[in-house]
Structures are given as C-alpha cells and as structure tokens.
Coordinates of C-alpha atoms and ligand atoms in Angstrom, one line a residue:
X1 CA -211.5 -111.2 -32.8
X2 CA -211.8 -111.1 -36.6
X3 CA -215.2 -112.5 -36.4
X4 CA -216.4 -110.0 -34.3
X5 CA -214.6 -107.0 -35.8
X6 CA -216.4 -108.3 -39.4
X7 CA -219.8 -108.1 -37.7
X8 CA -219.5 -105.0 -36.1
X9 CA -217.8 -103.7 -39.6
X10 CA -221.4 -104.9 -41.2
X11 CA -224.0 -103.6 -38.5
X12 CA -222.5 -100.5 -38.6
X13 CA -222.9 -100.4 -42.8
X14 CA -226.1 -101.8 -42.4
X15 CA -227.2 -99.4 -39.4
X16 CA -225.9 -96.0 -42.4
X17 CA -227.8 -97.2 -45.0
X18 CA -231.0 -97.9 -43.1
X19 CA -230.8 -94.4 -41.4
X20 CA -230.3 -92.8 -44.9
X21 CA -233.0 -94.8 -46.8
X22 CA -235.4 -92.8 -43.3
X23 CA -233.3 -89.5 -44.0
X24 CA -231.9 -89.7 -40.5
X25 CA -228.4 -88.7 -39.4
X26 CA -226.2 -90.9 -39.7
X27 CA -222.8 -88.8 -38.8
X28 CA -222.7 -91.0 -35.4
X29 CA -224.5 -93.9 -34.6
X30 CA -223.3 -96.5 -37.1
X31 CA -220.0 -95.6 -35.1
X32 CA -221.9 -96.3 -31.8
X33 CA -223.1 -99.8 -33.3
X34 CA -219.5 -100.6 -34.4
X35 CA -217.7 -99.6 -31.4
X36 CA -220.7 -101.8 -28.9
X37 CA -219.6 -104.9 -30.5
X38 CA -215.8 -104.2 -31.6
X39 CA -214.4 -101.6 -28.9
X40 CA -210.9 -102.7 -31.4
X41 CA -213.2 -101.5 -34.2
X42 CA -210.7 -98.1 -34.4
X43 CA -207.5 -100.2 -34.6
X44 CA -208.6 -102.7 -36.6
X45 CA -210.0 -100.6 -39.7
X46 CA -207.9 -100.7 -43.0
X47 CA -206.8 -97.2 -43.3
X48 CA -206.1 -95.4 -46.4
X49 CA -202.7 -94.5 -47.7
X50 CA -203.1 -91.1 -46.3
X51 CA -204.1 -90.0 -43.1
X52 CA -204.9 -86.4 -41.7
X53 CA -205.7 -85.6 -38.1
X54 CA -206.9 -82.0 -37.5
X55 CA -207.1 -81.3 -33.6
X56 CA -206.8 -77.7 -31.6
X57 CA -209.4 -76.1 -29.4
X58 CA -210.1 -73.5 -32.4
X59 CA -210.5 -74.1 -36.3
X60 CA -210.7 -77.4 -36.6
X61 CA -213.7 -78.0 -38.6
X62 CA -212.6 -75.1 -40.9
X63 CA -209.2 -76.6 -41.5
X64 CA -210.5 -80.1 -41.9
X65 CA -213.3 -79.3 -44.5
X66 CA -210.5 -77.2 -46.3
X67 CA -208.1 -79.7 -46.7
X68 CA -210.7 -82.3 -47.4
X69 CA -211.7 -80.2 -50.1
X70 CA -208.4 -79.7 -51.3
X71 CA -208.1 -83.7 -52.1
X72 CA -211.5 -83.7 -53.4
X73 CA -210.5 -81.1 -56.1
X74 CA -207.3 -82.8 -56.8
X75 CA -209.6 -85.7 -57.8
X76 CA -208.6 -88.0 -55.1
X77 CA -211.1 -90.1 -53.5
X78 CA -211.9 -88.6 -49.7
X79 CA -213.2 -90.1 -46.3
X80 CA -213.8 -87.3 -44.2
X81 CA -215.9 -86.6 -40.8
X82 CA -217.0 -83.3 -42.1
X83 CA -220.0 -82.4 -39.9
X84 CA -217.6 -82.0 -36.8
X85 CA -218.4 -85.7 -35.3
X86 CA -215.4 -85.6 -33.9
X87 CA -215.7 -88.5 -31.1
X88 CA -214.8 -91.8 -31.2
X89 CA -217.9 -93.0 -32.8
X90 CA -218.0 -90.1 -35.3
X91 CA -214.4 -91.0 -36.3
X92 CA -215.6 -95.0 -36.3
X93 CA -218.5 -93.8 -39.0
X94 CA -216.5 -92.7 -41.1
X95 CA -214.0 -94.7 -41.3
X96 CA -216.5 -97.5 -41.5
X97 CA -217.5 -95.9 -44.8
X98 CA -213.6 -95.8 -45.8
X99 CA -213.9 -99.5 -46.8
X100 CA -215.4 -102.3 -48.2
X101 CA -217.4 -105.0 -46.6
X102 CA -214.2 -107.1 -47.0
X103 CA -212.3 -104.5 -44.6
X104 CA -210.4 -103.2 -48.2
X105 CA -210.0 -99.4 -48.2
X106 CA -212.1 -97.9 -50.8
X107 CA -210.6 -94.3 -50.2
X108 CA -207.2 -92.3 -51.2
X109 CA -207.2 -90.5 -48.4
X110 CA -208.7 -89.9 -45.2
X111 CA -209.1 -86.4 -43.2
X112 CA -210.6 -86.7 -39.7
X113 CA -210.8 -83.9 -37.4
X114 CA -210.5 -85.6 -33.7
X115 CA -212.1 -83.6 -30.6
X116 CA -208.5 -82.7 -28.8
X117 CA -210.4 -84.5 -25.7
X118 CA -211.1 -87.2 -27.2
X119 CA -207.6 -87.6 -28.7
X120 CA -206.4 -89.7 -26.3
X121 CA -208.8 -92.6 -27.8
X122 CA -207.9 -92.3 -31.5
X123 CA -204.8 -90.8 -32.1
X124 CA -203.0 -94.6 -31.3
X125 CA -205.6 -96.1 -33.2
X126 CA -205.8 -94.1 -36.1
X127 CA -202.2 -93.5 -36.7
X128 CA -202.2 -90.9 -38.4
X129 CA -199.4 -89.9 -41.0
X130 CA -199.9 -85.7 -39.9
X131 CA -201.6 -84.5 -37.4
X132 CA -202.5 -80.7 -37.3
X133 CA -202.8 -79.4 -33.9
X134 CA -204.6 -75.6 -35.1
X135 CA -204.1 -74.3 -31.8
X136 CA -204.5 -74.9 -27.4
X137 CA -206.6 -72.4 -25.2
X138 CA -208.6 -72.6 -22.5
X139 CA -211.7 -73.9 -23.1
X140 CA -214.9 -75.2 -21.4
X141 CA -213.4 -76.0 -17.7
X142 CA -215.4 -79.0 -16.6
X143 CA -215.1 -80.5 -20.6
X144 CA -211.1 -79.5 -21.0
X145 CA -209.7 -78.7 -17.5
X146 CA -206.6 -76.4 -18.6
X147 CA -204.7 -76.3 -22.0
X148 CA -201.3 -78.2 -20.5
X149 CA -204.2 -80.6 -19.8
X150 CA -204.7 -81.5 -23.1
X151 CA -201.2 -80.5 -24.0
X152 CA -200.1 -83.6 -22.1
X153 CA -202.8 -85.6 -23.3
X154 CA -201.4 -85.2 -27.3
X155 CA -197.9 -85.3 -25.9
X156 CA -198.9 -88.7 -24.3
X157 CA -200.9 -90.2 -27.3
X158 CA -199.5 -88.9 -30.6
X159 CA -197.8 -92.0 -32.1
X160 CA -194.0 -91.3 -32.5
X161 CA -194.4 -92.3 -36.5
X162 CA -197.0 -89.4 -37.2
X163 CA -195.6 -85.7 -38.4
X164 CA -196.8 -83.0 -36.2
X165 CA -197.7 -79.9 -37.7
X166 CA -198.1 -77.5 -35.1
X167 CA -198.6 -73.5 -35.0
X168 CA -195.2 -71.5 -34.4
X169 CA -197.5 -68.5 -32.9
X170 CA -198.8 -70.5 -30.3
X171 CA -196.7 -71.0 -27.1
X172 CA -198.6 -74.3 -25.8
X173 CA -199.2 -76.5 -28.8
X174 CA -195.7 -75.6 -30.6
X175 CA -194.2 -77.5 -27.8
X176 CA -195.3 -80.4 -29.1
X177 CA -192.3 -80.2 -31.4
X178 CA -189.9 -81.0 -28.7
X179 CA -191.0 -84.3 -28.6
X180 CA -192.0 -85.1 -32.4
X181 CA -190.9 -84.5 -35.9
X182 CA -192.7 -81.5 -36.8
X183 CA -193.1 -78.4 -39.4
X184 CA -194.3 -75.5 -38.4
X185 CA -196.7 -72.6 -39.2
X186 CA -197.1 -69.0 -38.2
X187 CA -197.3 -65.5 -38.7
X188 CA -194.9 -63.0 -38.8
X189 CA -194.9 -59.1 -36.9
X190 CA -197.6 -57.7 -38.8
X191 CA -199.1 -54.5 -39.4
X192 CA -202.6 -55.7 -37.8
X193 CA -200.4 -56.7 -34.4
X194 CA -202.5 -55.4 -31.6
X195 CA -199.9 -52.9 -29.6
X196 CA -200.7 -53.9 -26.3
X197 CA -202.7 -56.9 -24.4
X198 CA -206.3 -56.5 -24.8
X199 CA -208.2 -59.8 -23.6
X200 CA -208.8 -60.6 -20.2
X201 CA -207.7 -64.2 -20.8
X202 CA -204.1 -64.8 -21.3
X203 CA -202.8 -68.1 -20.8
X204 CA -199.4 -67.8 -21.2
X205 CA -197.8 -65.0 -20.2
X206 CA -194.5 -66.4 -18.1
X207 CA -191.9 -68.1 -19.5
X208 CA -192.2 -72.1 -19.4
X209 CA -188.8 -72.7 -18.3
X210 CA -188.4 -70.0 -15.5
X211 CA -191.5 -68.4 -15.0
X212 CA -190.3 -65.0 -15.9
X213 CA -192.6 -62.6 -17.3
X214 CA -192.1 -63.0 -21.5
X215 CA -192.0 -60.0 -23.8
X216 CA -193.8 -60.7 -26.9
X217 CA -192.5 -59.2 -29.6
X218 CA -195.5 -59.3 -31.7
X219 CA -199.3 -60.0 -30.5
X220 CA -201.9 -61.1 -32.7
X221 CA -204.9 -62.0 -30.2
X222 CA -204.3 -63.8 -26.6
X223 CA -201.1 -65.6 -25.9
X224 CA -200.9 -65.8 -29.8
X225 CA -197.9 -64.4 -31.0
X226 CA -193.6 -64.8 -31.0
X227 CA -192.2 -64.0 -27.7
X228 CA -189.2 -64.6 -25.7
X229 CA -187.8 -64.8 -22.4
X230 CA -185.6 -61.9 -21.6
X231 CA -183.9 -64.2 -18.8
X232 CA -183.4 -67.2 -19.9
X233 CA -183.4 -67.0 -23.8
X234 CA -186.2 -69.1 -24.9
X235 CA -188.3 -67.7 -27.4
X236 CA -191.0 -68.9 -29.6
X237 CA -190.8 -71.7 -32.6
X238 CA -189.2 -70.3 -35.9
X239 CA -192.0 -71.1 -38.2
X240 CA -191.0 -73.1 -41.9
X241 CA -194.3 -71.2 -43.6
X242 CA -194.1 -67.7 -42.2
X243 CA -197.2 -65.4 -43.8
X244 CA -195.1 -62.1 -43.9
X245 CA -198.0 -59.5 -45.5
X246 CA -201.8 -59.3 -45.3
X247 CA -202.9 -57.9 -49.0
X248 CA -206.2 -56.9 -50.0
X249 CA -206.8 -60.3 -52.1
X250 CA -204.1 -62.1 -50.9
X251 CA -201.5 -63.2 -48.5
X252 CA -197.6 -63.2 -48.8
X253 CA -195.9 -66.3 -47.2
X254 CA -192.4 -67.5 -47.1
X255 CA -191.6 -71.0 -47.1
X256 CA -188.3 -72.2 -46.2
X257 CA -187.1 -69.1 -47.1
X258 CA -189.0 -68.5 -50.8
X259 CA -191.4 -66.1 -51.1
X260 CA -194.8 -66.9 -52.3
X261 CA -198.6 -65.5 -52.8
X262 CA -201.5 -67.0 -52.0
X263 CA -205.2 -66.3 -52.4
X264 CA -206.8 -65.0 -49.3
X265 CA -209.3 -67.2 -47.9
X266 CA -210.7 -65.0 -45.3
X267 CA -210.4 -61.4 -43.9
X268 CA -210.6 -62.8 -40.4
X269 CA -207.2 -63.5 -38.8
X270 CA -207.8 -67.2 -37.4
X271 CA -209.2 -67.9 -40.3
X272 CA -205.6 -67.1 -42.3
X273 CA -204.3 -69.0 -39.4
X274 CA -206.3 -72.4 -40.9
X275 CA -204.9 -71.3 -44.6
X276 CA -201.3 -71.8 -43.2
X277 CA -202.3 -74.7 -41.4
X278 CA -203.3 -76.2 -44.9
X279 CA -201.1 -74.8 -47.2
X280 CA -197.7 -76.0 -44.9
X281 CA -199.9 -79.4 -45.3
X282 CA -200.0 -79.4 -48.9
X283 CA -196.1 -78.1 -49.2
X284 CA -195.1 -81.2 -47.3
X285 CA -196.7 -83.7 -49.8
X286 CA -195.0 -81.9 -52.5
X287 CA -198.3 -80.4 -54.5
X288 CA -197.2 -78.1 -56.6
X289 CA -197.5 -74.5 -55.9
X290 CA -200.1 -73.4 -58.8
X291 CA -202.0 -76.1 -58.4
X292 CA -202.5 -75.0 -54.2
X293 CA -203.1 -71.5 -55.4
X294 CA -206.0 -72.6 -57.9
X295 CA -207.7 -74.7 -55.7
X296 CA -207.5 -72.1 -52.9
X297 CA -208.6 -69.8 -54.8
X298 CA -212.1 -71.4 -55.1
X299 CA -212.3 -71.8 -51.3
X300 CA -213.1 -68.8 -49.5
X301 CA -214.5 -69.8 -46.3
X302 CA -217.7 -69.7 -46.2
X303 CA -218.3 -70.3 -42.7
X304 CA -221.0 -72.9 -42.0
X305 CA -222.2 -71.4 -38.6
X306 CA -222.8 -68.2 -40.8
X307 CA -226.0 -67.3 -42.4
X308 CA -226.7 -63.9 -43.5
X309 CA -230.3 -62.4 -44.5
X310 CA -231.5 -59.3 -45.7
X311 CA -235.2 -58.0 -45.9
X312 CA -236.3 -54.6 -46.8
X313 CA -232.7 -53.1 -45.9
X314 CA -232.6 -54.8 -42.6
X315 CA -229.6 -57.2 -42.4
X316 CA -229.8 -60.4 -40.3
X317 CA -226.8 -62.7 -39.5
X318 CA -226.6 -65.5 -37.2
X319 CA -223.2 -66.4 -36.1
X320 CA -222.3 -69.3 -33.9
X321 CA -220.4 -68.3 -30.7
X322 CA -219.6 -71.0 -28.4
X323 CA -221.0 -71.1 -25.6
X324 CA -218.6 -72.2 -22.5
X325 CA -215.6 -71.3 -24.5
X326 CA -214.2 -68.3 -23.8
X327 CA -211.7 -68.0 -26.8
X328 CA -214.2 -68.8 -29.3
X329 CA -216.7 -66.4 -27.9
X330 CA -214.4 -63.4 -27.7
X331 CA -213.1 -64.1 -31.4
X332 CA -216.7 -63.4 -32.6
X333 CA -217.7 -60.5 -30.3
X334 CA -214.1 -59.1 -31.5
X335 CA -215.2 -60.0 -35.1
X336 CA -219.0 -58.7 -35.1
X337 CA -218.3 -55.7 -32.9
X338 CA -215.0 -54.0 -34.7
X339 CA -217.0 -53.9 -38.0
X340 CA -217.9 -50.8 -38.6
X341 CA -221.6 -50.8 -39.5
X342 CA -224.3 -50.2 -36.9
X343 CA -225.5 -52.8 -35.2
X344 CA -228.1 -54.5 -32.5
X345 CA -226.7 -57.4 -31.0
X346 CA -228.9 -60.5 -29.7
X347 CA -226.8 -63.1 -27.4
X348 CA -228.2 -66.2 -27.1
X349 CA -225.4 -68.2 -25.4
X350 CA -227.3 -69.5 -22.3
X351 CA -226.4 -73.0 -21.4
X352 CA -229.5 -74.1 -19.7
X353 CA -231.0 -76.4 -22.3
X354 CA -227.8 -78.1 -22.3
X355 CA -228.4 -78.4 -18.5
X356 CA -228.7 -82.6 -18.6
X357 CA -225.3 -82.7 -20.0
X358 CA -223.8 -79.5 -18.6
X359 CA -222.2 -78.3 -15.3
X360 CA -224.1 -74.8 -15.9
X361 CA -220.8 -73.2 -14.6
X362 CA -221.6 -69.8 -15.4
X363 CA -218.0 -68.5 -14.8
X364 CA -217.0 -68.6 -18.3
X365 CA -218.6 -65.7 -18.6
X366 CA -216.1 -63.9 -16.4
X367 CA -213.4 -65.0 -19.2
X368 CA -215.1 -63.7 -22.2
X369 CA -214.2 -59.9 -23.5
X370 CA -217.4 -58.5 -23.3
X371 CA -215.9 -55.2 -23.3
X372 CA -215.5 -55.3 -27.1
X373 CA -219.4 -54.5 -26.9
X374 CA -218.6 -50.7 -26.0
X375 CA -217.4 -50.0 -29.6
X376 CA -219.6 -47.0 -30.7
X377 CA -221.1 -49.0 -33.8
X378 CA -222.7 -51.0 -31.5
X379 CA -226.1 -49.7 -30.8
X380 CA -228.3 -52.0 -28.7
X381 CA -227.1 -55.3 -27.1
X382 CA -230.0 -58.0 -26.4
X383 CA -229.3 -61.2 -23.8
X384 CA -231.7 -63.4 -23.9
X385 CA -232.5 -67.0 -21.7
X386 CA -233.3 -68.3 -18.1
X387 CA -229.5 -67.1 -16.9
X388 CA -229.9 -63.7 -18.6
X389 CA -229.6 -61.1 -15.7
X390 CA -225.9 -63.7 -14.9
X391 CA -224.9 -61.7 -18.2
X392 CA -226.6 -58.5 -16.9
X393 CA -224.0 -57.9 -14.0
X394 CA -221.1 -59.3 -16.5
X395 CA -222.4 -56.9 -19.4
X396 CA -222.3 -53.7 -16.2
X397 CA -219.3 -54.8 -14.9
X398 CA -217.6 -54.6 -19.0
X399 CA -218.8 -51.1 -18.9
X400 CA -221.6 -51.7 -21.5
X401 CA -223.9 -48.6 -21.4
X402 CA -227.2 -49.9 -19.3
X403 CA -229.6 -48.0 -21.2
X404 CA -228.2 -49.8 -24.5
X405 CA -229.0 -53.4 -22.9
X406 CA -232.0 -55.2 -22.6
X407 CA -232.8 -58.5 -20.9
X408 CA -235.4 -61.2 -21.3
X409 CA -235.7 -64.5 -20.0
X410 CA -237.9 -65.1 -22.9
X411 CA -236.1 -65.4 -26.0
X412 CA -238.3 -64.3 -28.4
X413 CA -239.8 -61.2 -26.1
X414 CA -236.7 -59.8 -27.6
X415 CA -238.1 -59.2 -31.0
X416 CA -240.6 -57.0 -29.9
X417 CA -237.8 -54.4 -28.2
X418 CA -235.9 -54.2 -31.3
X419 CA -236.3 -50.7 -33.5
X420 CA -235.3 -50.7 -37.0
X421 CA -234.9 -47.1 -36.9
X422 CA -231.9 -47.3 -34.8
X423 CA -230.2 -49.9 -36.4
X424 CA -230.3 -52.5 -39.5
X425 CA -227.8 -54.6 -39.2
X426 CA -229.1 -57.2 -36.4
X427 CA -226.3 -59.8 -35.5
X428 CA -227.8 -63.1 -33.7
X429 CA -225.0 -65.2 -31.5
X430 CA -226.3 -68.7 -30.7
X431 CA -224.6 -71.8 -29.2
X432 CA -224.4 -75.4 -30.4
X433 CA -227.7 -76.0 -28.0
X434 CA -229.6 -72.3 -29.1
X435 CA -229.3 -72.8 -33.2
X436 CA -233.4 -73.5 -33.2
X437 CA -233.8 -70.7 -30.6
X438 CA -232.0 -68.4 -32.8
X439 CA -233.8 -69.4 -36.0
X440 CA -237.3 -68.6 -34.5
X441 CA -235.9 -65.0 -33.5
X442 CA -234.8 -64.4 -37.0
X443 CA -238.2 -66.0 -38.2
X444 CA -239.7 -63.5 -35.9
X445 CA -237.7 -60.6 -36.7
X446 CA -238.9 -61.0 -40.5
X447 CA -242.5 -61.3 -39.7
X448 CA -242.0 -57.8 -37.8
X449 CA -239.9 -56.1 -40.2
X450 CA -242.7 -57.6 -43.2
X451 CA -245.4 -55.9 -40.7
X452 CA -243.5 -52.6 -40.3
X453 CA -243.6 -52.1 -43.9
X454 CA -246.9 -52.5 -44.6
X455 CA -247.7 -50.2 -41.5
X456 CA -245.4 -47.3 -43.6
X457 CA -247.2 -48.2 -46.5
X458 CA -250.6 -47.9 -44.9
X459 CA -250.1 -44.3 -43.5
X460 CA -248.4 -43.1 -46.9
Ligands
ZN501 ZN1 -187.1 -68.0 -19.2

C-alpha cells in the first residue's frame, strides 16, 4: 500500500509541474492522477497541524479565501484549494502540494473548502480540526436533491473529533450542533430585517419537531433568521459571536458576551455572514483581537465573479449568478436590482452548454425571485440563449413589464437592442458555463459604445 500511495504521491507532483512549465491548469488533474493509482491517496496524506474545512451551499469560496488569507498574513505557511476545486481530486491537488516527496508536510496549515456533495468523500479522510458549514439551501435538484439531503450527509460523515462551526441563523445546518461539539455564529434582530417573507423559496418554515408553523422573530433573507415554535418551544441556536449593529465602516459583534468592532468587509448581508464565519474561527484559536481587526481590515471582499468597467460614462459589470441554484441566483438579482442607479439588465443563465453534463431541468427557474426585477431602477431586462422564451413566460408571470424585456436566442443580438440613452449602468449575469459568453457581450458592448461616440462627435 505504501508503495503505491508513494507513486501516486510522485505522478501527481510530476503531472503539476509539467502542466505549469505548459501554463496549463493544474487545480485538478494531478488530483485525478493521484487518486487513479491511490483511491487511499486522501487518507494517507500527512496533514498539517491545522486543518480547515469550509462547506455550505453559499459562501464557501469567499470564506475559504478569507481565512486562507488571514493565515497567510499572519505569516503562516498555507495549502489552500483557492480556485473552488472543491472535489475530491481538487482537494487531492492540493494536499499533494502540502508535502514533500517524502510524504512530510511542508505547510502550517491547510484550508480546503469541500463541495457539501462531495463531503461525504473527504470529510473522514481529511479529518479536519473545524469544519465551517456557511449555510444549507436548496440547491440544484438533480446535483443536491434537498438540504436534509445533504444535512444527513455531514451529519453521517463529519468525524466526531472535528469542531463544527455552524451558523446560529440558519435552521438546517445549526442542527448539526446536536450531534457535535460546535460554536456558533449569527446575527442578531437588525435594523435591515425584512418585515415580512419576501422569496418564493422558503425551506423551512414548520417547526422540526412538530411541524407547527414557526414565527420568526427576525428575517434576514429566506429561512435565514431566529425563530421559534410557539407550540412546542424550540427555537433557534443562541449564537457565541452575535453581530448586534451594521455601521457605516464597520460591524458590532458580541462574543461570549463582550462587545467588539470589526472592520466591515462588505455592504452585502451574506457576505458579513462569511466575516462571522471567520472571525468566530479566529476567536477559537485564540488570535488576538487587534491583530483580527488589522488583517480584516485589508480584506474587503473583492468578489472574484465581479468585474466592473466603465467607458465613456457607461458602466459595465459582470456578476456571476448561478445558474440551477435558486438561492444564489435570487441573492444577486436582490443585490443588483435594490441598488438604486438605473440599470439594463442582460441574463445569461441558460444551461444549454452545460447540456452533456446537465439534466436541463428548467424548473429552477420557477424558484428564483424574479420579481425583484420590477424595482423601478430597473430599466430594461435582456435574456439571452437557446431556453430564452422558458425565462420569457417566468419573467410575465413575475410581473416584469413586457415592453421592458427583450429576448434573443442569440446572445450577442442583444447588444444591438441596448440604448445608452436610457440607461448606463449595464449589469451582465452569467453562469459557471456562460463566463466566455458574457465576456464577448461586454467586448461587444464597448465596440458599440466606442462607435456611438464617434457618431456624436461626427455630427457635432
Ligand atoms: Zn414545535
């Protein structure tokens, strides 16, 4: 066994550095070479003296790459699956690059952020000493069936050794406490609270011990909130690291019953959310407080599935909205369409490229708030893609303004319908499989908004 998890340790170091010296990705497939000859190979690893698991159907990337750089600012020595290859055989990469050819870990600390799926694969092999568990919603139904789903696959799989630390706010992961030794995160009654509920998708709404209906006593965005049962008494998780107060720079959170400020790593609510995660992360191994606020300080989230352009007072951003996920989806309409400048909005979500891989199960459309698209500010709304009139009867059944939509089953046709006059804020929402797509739209909208100056130049 030793002699084959050696050789499948090397290949896999051979197979990185002969995909970097050809500039090729090498996030997964060293972890694909590894895991052909050693299926062990995740057991068998040395693993640092610290090890993070990050799972949750929403955040995880955001939460991994800030605690990852945390460490790194602390000057520790990091192992980290950054780019979201969150598999078995992203997970095998990196922790491949953790050590030494002699199987000696080379690393302080490891932070892996493990697909919640996929979970039931590495979380007994990985061991890790926390595992974060950001959140559970419903997500893509063929990938994730229902969040109890992969509720009971964490329950089954977390090793009882690890520390769960699990979001108070959030009435299926929290559970997770009743089983394991755990901290928890949250957020108190807020200001923001929305006063009623406003997404279509709720999935809890009854109590889990006797299916009465639960009054929540503060609702931040779908089951997300504290509630209790007015029969029965349960109520939600008491959270150790409660945020109490949403400040212009910064946030106010009480931990274990001392008050402390934070710098505020995002305006956006789920983001804050990932902060907590973190910062109850970093209370536990016992950083001191100054040195979490200065490193935090230097992290505002710059979202990596966010790129915003501007060209002759025409603002483009493209925003990543996951396609098939319902949650995720309705975050960023929510997001993009409550600002408050005018916008055009281009949706690019179809799923048919994906089609090899994908059950093309257009019903998660059904589960996305669309409605959010009928704030005033938003002036045009664009859907483009083979599936495109599937989001036509969804967008008219939301109560989206027909003569405000516009629908092409080629992509870039789009371009040509947009008019600067009306708006100049343009807002591009792709899917993991429509990044490209959405790049040549953008690419396209420049060229026209570089032509429509020189046309207003010409007549002047
Ligand atoms: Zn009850």
């Amino acid at each position: 066994m030793k002699v084959r998890f050696y050789f499948a340790l090397w290949a896999s170091k051979c197979t990185k550095f002969f995909l970097r010296l050809f500039k090729k990705s090498a996030s997964h497939f060293p972890g694909v070479v590894a895991l052909k000859i050693c299926p062990d190979f995740l057991k068998n690893v040395k693993k640092a003296n610290l090890v993070i698991a990050v799972t949750g159907t929403n955040g995880k990337t955001t939460t991994t790459n800030l605690i990852a750089d945390f460490f790194e600012d602390n000057g520790l020595s990091v192992a980290t699956n950054r780019l979201g290859a969150n598999i078995d055989t992203g997970v095998a990469t990196t922790l491949s690059s953790s050590v030494n050819i002699f199987n000696k870990t080379k690393k302080e600390v490891v932070v892996l952020e493990l697909d919640e799926r996929f979970s039931r694969y590495l979380l007994k092999a990985v061991r890790p000493d926390y595992v974060i568990v950001t959140n559970l919603f419903r997500d893509s139904l063929k990938r994730n069936a229902h969040p109890e789903y992969i509720f009971n696959i964490l329950k089954e799989n977390i090793p009882s050794s690890t520390k769960c630390i699990l979001n108070a706010n959030d009435l299926c992961s929290s559970r997770l406490g009743d089983t394991f030794s755990s901290v928890y995160f949250g957020m108190a009654k807020l200001k923001e609270d929305k006063e009623k509920k406003e997404s279509l998708v709720m999935d809890y709404s009854t109590c889990p011990k006797c299916d009465t209906p639960l009054t929540f006593d503060s609702l931040k965005y779908h089951h997300i909130g504290i509630c209790h049962c007015e029969n029965c008494g349960f109520e939600s998780k008491k959270a150790d690291c409660v945020l109490k107060e949403i400040q212009e720079n910064q946030i106010v959170v009480d931990i274990k019953g001392k008050e402390y400020t934070f710098p505020k790593i995002s305006s956006v609510l789920f983001h804050l959310y990932n902060e907590l995660a973190a910062i109850t992360l970093f209370h536990e191994l016992q950083f001191p407080y100054e040195k979490i606020c200065e490193i935090l300080k230097k992290h505002e989230v710059t979202d990596t599935r966010l790129k915003e352009e501007e060209k002759k007072g025409v603002k483009i951003v493209q925003m990543m909205a996951k396609g098939q996920s319902a949650i995720s989806c309705t975050r960023t309409l929510d997001c993009v369409a409550n600002n408050e400048e005018e916008k055009a909005i281009i949706l690019l979500l179809d799923d048919y490229y994906d089609r090899q891989n994908s059950s093309e199960f257009i019903g998660w459309i059904y589960d996305v708030d669309f409605e959010y698209l009928k704030s005033p500010s938003v002036k045009q709304v664009f859907v483009g893609g083979p599936r495109c009139l599937d989001y036509k009867v969804r967008l008219l059944m939301a109560g989206i303004e027909r003569e405000k939509t516009s629908f092409s089953k080629d992509e870039l046709e789009i371009v040509k319908k947009i008019d600067f006059q009306k708006v100049k804020n343009i807002y591009i929402l792709y899917d993991t499989s429509t990044y490209d797509l959405s790049c040549q739209v953008k690419k396209e909208l420049l060229l026209k908004i570089e032509k429509n100056v020189e046309m207003s130049s010409n007549i002047l």
